[in-house]
mmCIF file of C-alpha atoms in Angstrom:
data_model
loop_
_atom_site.group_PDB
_atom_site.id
_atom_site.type_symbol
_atom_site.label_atom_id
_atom_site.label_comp_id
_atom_site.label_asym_id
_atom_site.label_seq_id
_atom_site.Cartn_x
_atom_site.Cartn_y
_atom_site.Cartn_z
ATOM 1 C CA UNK A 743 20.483 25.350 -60.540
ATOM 2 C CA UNK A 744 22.839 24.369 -58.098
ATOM 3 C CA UNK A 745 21.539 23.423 -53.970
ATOM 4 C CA UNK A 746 23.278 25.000 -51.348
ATOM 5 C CA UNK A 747 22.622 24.451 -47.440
ATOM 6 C CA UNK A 748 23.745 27.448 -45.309
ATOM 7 C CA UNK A 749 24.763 26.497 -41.995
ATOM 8 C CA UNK A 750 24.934 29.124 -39.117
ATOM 9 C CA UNK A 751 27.437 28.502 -36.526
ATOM 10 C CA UNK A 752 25.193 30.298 -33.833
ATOM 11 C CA UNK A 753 22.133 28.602 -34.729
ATOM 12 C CA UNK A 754 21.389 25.503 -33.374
ATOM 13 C CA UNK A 755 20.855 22.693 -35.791
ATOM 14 C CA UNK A 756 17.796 21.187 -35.646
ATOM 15 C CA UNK A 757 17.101 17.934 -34.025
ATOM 16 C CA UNK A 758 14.050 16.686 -36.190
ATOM 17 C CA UNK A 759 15.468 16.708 -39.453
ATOM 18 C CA UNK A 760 15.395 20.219 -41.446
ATOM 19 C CA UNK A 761 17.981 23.155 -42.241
ATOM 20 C CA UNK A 762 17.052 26.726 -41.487
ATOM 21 C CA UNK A 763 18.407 27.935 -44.807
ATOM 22 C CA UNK A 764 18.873 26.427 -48.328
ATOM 23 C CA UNK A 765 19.461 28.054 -51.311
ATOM 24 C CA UNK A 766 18.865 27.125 -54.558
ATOM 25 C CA UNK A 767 20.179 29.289 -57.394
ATOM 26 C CA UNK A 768 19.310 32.503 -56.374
ATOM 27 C CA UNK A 769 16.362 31.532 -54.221
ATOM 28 C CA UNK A 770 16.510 31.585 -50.591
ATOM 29 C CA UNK A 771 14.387 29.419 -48.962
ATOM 30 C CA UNK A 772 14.079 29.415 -44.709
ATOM 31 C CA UNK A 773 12.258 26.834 -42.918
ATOM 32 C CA UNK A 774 9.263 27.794 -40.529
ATOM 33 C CA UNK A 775 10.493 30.252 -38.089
ATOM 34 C CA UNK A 776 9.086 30.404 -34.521
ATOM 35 C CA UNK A 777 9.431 32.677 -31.430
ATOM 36 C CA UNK A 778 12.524 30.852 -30.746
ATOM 37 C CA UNK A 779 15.980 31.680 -29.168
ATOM 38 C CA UNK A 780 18.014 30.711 -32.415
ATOM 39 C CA UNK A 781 21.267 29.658 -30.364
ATOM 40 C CA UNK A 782 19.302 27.353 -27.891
ATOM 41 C CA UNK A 783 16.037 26.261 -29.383
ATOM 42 C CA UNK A 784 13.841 27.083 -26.648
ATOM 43 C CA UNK A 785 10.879 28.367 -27.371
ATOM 44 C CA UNK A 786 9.875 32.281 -26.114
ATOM 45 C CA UNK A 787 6.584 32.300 -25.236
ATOM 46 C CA UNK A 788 4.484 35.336 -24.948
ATOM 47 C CA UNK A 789 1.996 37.760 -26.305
ATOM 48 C CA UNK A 790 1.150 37.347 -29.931
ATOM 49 C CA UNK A 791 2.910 40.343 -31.074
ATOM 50 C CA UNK A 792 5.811 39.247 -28.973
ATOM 51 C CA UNK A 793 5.817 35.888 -30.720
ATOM 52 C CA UNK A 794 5.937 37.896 -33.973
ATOM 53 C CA UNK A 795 8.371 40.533 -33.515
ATOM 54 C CA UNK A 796 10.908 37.331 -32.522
ATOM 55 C CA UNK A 797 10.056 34.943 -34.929
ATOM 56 C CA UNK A 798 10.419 38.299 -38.090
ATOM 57 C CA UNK A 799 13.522 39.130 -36.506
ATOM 58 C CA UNK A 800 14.940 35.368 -36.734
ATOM 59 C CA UNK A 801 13.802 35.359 -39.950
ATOM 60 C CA UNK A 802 16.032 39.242 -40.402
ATOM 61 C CA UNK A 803 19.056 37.681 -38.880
ATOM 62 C CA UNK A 804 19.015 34.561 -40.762
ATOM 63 C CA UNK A 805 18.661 36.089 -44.138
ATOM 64 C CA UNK A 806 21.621 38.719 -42.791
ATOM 65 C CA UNK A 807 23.929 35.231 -42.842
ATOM 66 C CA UNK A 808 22.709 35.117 -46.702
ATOM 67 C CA UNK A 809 23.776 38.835 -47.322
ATOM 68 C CA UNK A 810 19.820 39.814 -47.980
ATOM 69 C CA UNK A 811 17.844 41.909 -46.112
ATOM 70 C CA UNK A 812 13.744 41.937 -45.650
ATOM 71 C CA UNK A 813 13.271 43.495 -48.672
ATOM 72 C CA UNK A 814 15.069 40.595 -50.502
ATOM 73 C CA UNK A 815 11.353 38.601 -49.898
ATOM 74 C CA UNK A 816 9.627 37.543 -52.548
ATOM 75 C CA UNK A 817 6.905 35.307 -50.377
ATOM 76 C CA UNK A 818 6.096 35.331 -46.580
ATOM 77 C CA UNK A 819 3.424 32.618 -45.185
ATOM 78 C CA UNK A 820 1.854 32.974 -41.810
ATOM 79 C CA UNK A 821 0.613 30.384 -39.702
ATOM 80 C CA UNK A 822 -1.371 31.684 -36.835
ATOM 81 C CA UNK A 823 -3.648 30.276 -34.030
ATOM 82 C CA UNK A 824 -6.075 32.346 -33.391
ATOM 83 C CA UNK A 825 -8.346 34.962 -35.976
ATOM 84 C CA UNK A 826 -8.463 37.627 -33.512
ATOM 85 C CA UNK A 827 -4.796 37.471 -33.772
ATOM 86 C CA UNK A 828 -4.401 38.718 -37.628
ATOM 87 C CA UNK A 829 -4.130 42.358 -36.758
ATOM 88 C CA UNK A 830 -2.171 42.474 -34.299
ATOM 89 C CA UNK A 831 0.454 39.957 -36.521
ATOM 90 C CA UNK A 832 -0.371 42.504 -39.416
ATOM 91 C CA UNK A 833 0.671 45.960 -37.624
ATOM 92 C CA UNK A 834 4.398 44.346 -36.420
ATOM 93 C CA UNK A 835 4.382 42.910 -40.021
ATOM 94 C CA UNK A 836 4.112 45.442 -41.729
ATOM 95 C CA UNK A 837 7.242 47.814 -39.666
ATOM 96 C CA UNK A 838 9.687 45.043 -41.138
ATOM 97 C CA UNK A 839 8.922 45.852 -45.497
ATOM 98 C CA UNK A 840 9.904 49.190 -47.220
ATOM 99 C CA UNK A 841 6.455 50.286 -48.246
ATOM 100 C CA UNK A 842 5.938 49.391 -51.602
ATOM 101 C CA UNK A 843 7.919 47.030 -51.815
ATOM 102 C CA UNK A 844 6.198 44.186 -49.761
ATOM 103 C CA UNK A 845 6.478 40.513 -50.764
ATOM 104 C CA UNK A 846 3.331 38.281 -51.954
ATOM 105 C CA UNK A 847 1.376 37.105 -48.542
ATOM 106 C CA UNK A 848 -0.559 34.062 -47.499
ATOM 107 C CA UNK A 849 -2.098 33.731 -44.210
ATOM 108 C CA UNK A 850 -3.638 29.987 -43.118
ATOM 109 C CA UNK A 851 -5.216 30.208 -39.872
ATOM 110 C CA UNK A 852 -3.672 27.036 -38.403
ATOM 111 C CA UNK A 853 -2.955 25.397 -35.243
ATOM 112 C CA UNK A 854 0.939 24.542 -34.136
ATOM 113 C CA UNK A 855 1.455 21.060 -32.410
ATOM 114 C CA UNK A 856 4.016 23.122 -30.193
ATOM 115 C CA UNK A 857 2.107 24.410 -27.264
ATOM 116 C CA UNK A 858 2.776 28.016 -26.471
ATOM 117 C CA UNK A 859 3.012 29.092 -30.171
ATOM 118 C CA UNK A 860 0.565 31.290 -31.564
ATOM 119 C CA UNK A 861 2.049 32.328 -34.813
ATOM 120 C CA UNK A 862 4.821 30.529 -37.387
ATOM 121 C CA UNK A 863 6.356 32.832 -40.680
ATOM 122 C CA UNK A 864 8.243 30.950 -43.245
ATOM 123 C CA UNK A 865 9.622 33.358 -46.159
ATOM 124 C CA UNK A 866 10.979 32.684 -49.364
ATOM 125 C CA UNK A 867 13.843 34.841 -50.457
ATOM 126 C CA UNK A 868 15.422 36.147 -53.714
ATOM 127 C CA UNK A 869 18.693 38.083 -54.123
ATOM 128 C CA UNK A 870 21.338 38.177 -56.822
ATOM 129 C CA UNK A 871 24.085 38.417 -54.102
ATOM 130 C CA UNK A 872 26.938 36.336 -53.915
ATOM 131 C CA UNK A 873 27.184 34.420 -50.191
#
């Protein structure tokens, strides 16, 4: 199984020492997204469901630069701050699957060193496309 890191030209590179996409085989693997502006690295704060909507559609654009889509997920893991916060991460979740066909799910109620962030997603990818 060959290793492959996918560099985005828009997306800044990160400064502590991680890519935002590597694939292995046909495995797509993203690092930790945030509610972040992908081209500048500043972070967006804002209401949790804010948070969420921009850090799932990171993850949606980034996986567009692999030729997969959502539904290409296999396994999704949420970080989140704060318990009353699952439901309101769970209803703009759930608008970004097919129904059906949603991928496994952990949740870890967790708190982010990076003040101003209430919820983190990292996703785990499979697709038999060629990128």
């Amino acid at each position: 199984m060959s290793k492959q890191v996918i560099n985005i030209s828009d997306v800044k590179k990160s400064s502590t020492g991680f890519n935002h996409v590597v694939k292995a085989g046909d495995f797509i693997f993203l690092s930790s997204q945030l509610s972040t502006d992908l081209k500048t690295g500043e972070i967006i704060p804002g209401e949790i469901k804010q948070q969420t909507i921009k850090t799932m559609e990171n993850i949606k654009y980034l996986l567009s630069h692999c030729h997969c889509s959502m539904d290409d997920i296999v396994k999704i893991v949420i970080y989140f701050r704060h318990p009353k916060d699952r439901s309101a991460i769970n209803e703009v979740y759930k608008q970004y699957f097919t129904r059906g066909q949603e991928p496994a799910k952990i949740s870890i109620q967790a708190a982010s060193p990076i003040e101003g962030i209430d919820v983190e997603i990292e996703a785990t990818a499979f697709t038999l496309h060629t990128s």
